[in-house]
XYZ file of C-alpha atoms in Angstrom:
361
model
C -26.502 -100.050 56.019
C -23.653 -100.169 58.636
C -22.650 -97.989 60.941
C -19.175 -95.601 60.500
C -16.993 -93.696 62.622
C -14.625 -91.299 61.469
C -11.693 -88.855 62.721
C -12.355 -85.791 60.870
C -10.157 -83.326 63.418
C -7.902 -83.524 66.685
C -10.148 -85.312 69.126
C -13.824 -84.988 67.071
C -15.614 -87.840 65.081
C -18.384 -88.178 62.341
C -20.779 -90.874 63.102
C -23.449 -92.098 60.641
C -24.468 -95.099 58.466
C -22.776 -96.086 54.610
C -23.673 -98.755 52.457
C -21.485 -101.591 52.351
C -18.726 -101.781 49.394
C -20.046 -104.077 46.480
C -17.569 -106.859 46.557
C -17.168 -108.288 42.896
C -18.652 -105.660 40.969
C -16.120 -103.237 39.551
C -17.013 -99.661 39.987
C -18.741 -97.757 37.147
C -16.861 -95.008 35.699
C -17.958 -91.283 36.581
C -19.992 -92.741 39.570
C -20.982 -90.197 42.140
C -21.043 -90.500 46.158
C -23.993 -89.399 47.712
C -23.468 -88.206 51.100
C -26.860 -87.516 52.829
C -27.222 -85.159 55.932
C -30.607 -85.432 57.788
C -33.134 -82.115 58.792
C -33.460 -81.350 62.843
C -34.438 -83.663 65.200
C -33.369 -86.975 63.411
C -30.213 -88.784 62.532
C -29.068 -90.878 60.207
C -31.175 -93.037 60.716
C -33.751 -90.653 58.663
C -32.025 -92.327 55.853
C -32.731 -96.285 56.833
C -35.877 -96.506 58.528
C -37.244 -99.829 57.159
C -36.025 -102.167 54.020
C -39.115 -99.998 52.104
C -38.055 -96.509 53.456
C -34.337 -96.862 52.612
C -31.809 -95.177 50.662
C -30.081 -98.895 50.681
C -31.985 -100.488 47.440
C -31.525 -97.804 45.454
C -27.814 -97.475 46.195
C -27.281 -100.695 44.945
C -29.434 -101.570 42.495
C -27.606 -98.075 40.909
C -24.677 -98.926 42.209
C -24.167 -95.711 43.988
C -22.857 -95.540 47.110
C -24.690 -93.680 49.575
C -23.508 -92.606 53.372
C -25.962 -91.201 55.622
C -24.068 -88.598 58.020
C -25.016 -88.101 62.178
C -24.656 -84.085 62.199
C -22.211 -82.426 64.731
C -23.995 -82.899 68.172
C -26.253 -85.545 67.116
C -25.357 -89.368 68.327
C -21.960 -89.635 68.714
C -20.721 -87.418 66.222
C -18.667 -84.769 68.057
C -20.661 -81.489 68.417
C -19.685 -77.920 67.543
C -17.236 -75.697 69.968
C -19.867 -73.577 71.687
C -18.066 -70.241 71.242
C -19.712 -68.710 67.909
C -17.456 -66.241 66.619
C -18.994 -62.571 67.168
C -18.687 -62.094 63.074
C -20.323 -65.313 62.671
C -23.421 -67.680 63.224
C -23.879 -71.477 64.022
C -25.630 -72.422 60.800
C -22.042 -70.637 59.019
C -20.148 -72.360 61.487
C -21.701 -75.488 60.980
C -21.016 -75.024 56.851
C -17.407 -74.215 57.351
C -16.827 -77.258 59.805
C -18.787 -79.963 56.780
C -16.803 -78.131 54.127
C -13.160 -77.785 55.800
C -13.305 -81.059 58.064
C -16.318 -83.548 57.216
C -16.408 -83.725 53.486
C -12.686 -84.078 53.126
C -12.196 -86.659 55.544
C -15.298 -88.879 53.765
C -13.594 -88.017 50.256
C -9.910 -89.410 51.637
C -11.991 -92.197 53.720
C -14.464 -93.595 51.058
C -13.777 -92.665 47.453
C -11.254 -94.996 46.446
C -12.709 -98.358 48.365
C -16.433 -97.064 46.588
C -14.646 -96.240 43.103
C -16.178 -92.522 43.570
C -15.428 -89.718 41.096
C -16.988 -86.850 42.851
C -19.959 -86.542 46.155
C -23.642 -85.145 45.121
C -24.671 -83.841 48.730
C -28.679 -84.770 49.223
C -29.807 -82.402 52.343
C -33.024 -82.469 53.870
C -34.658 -79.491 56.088
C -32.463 -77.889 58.409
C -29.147 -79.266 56.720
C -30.194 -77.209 53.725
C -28.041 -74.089 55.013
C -24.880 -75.861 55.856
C -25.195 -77.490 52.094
C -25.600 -74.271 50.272
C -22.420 -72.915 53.049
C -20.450 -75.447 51.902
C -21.196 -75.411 47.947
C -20.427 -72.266 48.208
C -16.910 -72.127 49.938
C -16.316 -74.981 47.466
C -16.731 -73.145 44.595
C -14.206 -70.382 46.011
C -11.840 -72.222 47.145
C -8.462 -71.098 46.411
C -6.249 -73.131 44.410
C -3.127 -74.748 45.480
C 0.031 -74.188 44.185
C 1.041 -75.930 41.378
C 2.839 -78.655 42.317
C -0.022 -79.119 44.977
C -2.519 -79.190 41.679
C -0.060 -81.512 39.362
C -0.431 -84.256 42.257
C -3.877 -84.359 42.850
C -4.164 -84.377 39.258
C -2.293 -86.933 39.303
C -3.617 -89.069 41.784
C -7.160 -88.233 40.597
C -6.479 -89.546 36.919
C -4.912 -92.536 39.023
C -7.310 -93.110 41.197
C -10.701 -92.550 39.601
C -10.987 -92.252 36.079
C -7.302 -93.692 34.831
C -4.821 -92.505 32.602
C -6.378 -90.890 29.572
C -4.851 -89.584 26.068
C -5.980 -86.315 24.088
C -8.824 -87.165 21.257
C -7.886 -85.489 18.021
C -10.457 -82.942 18.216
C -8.521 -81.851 21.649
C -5.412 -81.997 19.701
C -6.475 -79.495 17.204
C -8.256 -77.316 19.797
C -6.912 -73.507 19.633
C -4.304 -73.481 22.069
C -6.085 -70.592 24.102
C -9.056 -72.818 24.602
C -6.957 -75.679 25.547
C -5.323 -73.687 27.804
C -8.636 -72.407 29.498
C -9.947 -76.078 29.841
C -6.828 -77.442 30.763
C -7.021 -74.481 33.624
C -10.266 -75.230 34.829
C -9.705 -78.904 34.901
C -6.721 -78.161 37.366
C -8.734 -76.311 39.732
C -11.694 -78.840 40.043
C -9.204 -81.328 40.906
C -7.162 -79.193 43.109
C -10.607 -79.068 45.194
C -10.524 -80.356 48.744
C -13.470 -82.861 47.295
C -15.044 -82.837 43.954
C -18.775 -81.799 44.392
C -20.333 -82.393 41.778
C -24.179 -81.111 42.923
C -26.364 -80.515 45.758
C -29.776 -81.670 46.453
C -31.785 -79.957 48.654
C -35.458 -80.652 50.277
C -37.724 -79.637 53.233
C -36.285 -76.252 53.666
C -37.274 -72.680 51.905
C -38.024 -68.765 52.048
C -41.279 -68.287 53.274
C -42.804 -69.950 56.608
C -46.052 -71.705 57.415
C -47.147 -69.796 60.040
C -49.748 -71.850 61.818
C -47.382 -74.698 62.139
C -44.572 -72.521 63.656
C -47.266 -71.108 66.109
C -47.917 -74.258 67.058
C -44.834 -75.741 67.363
C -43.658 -72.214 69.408
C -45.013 -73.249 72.688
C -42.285 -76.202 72.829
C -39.341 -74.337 72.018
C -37.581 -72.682 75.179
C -34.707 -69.911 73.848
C -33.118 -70.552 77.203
C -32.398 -74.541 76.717
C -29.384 -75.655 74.611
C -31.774 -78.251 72.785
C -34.295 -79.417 72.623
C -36.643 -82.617 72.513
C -39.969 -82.406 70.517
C -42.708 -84.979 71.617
C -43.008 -87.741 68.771
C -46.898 -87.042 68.702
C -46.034 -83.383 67.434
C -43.798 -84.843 64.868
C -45.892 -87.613 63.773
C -48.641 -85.389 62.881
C -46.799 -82.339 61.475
C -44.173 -83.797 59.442
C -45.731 -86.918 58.464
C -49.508 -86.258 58.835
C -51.685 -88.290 60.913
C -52.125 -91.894 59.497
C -55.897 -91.176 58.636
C -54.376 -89.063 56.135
C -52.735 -91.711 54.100
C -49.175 -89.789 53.243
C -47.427 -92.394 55.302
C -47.024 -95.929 55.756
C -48.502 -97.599 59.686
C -45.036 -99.238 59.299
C -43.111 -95.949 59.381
C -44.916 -94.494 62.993
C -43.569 -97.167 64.646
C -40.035 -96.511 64.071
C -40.688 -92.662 64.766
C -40.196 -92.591 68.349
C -36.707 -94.102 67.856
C -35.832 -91.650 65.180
C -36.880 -88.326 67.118
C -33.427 -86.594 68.954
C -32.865 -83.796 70.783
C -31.891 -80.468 68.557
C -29.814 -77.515 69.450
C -31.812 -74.931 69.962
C -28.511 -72.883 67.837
C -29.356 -73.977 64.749
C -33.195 -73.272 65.004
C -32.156 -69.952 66.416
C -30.177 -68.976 63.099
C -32.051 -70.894 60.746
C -35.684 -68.557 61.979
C -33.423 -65.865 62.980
C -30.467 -64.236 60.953
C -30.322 -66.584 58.198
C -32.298 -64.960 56.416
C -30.325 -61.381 55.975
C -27.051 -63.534 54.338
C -27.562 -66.320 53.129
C -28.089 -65.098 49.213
C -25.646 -62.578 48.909
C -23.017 -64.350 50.988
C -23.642 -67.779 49.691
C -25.909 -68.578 47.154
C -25.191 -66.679 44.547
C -21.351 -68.171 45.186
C -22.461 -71.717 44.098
C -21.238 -73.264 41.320
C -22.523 -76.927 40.951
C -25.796 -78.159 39.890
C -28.871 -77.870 42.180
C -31.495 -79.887 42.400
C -34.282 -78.274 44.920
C -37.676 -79.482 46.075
C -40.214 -78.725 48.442
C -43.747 -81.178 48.881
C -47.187 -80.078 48.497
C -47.824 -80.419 52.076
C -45.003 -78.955 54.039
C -45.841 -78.432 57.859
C -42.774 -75.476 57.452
C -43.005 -73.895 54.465
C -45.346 -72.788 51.476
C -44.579 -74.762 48.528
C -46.360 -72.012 46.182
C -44.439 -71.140 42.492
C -43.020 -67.519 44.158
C -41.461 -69.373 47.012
C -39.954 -71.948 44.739
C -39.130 -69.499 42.344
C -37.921 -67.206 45.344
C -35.267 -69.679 46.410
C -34.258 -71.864 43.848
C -33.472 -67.770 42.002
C -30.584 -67.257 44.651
C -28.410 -69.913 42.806
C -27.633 -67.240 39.922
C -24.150 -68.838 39.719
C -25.091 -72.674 39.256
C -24.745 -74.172 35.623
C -28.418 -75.837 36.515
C -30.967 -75.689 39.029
C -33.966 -77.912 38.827
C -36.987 -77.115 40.961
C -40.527 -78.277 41.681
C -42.435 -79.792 43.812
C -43.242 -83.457 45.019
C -47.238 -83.998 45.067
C -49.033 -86.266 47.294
C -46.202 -85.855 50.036
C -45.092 -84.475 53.579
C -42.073 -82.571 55.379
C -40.442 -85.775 55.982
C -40.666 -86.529 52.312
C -37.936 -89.796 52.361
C -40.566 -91.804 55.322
C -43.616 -90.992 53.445
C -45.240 -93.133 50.516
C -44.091 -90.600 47.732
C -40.419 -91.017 49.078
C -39.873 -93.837 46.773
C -40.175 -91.978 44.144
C -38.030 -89.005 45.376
C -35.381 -91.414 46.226
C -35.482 -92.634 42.380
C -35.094 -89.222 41.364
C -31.792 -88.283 43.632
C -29.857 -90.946 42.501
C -30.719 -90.835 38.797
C -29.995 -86.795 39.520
C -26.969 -87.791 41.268
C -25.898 -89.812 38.213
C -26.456 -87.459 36.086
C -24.523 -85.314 37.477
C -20.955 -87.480 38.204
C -21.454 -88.244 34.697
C -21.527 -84.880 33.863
C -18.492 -83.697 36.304
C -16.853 -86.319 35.103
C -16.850 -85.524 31.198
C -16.339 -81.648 32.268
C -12.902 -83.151 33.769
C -11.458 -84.801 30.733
């Protein structure tokens, strides 16, 4: 992959990795952008360890383009003001700042040069909230007026899926129901970005407690991040090699994956997260969800309550798939199972721009 920089407000940047633009093959129609944001601790990177542990093959042997997003504060992507406001929380923060600034700026960015009809968001550990944050305020956004929503209706037809005529069986639709379409075809496209489903991993409702009481003696609440040794990481998230969940090749690429976290979003994600997060958010979203947790999480227990105990907060969402991904670890796209998991996101992914897509005409 190769590296990005992008001006998504007055004097901040978004940092990260994208694959590179196929340059004789015509886009497919209805194809989605993936835009992947990594869990705590990582980067991008996460996303393009080796030419084995990659999102890159599977991006273009699908032809979906994929771009692998630096978090505010991590690399050189510019970090979050520091004032929270007193209503709010980082982790809410942090969702309003990908929805209002980051995803918009990729959309304007990348869509056209990929040939991109919507973004599938795949979010790993603690990006999880921000994802659902940002669904969410997706889903409510307001609508623009309505000359706003005739251009981008316009340039949308133009840009991505060309000019298209009414079948018969629209023609001789009742007019109310035409209407009613018509109407919710106008607001998708009025969207700041067209999300067309989130994936989420690594992240859930009920903690592993022995792992957090052993990862508790590294975590000072007075720091404003923090740096976890590799050694911890290695064996929680991956397992030790004796274990067999993870490739030799992969530990020797972790020490150069492992940044320093703010301690912020730890302190929200264990903290008040929580007592909002399904009544303020959740139940708000919209799109399909796709959400996973492995059989051996260091963070969370991957039993069928706490699947069914999260993935039931999306009451909203035309789909949610959930399960779980045997035979695999925390850091479920470095370990050996994370082939297959990256097979499943993009054919998910494709599944649903082609759906979004239809849903538009």
């Amino acid at each position: 992959m190769e590296h990005f920089s992008l001006q998504v407000a007055q004097n901040a940047v978004i940092t990260g990795l994208r694959t590179k633009v196929a340059a004789s093959a015509p886009p497919i129609k209805d194809t989605p952008l993936i835009v992947a944001l990594h869990g705590g601790s990582y980067s991008a990177h996460y996303y393009d360890v080796t030419p084995t542990y990659s999102a890159a093959p599977y991006s273009a042997f699908l032809r979906v383009p994929f771009i692998a997003i630096n978090r505010p504060g991590y690399k050189d992507s510019t970090a979050l003001p520091d004032a929270i406001p007193e209503e709010s929380t980082f982790l809410q923060e942090e969702g309003r700042y990908l929805h209002n600034e980051i995803l918009r700026a990729v959309w304007k960015a990348y869509a056209a040069d990929y040939g991109a009809s919507s973004i599938v968001i795949l979010a790993h550990s603690l990006s999880v909230p921000m994802t659902i944050i940002a669904a969410a305020l997706n889903a409510t956004a307001p609508s623009p007026s309505s000359n706003e929503q005739s251009q981008n209706q316009e340039q949308g037809d133009e840009k991505v899926m060309g000019k298209k005529q009414e079948t018969k069986a629209e023609q001789n639709a009742p007019a109310a129901d035409r209407s009613k379409e018509q109407e919710e075809t106008a607001k998708e496209i009025a969207k700041p970005y067209p999300l067309a489903g989130i994936i989420l991993s690594g992240f859930g409702t009920t903690p592993n407690s022995p792992t957090m009481a052993r990862v508790a003696p590294h975590i000072d609440h007075t720091a404003p991040s923090i740096t976890f040794p590799t050694s911890l990481k290695d064996d929680l998230m991956l397992y030790p090699p004796s274990a067999g969940f993870t490739d030799p090749e992969v530990y020797k690429k972790t020490e150069a994956l492992n940044t320093s976290a703010g301690m912020a979003e730890f302190g929200d994600a264990f903290g008040p997260w929580p007592t909002y997060w399904r009544e303020k958010y959740a139940k708000h979203v919209t799109c399909p969800v796709m959400y996973t947790l492995v059989e051996n999480d260091c963070f969370w227990m991957s039993t069928p309550e706490a699947i069914d105990d999260f993935a039931g907060a999306f009451e909203s969402s035309v789909r949610v798939d959930k399960g779980v991904v045997f035979g695999a670890v925390h850091c479920l796209e470095l370990c050996r199972a994370g082939r297959g998991w990256y097979a499943r996101v993009f054919g998910w992914a494709v599944e649903c721009g082609v759906a979004f897509g239809l849903r538009r005409k």
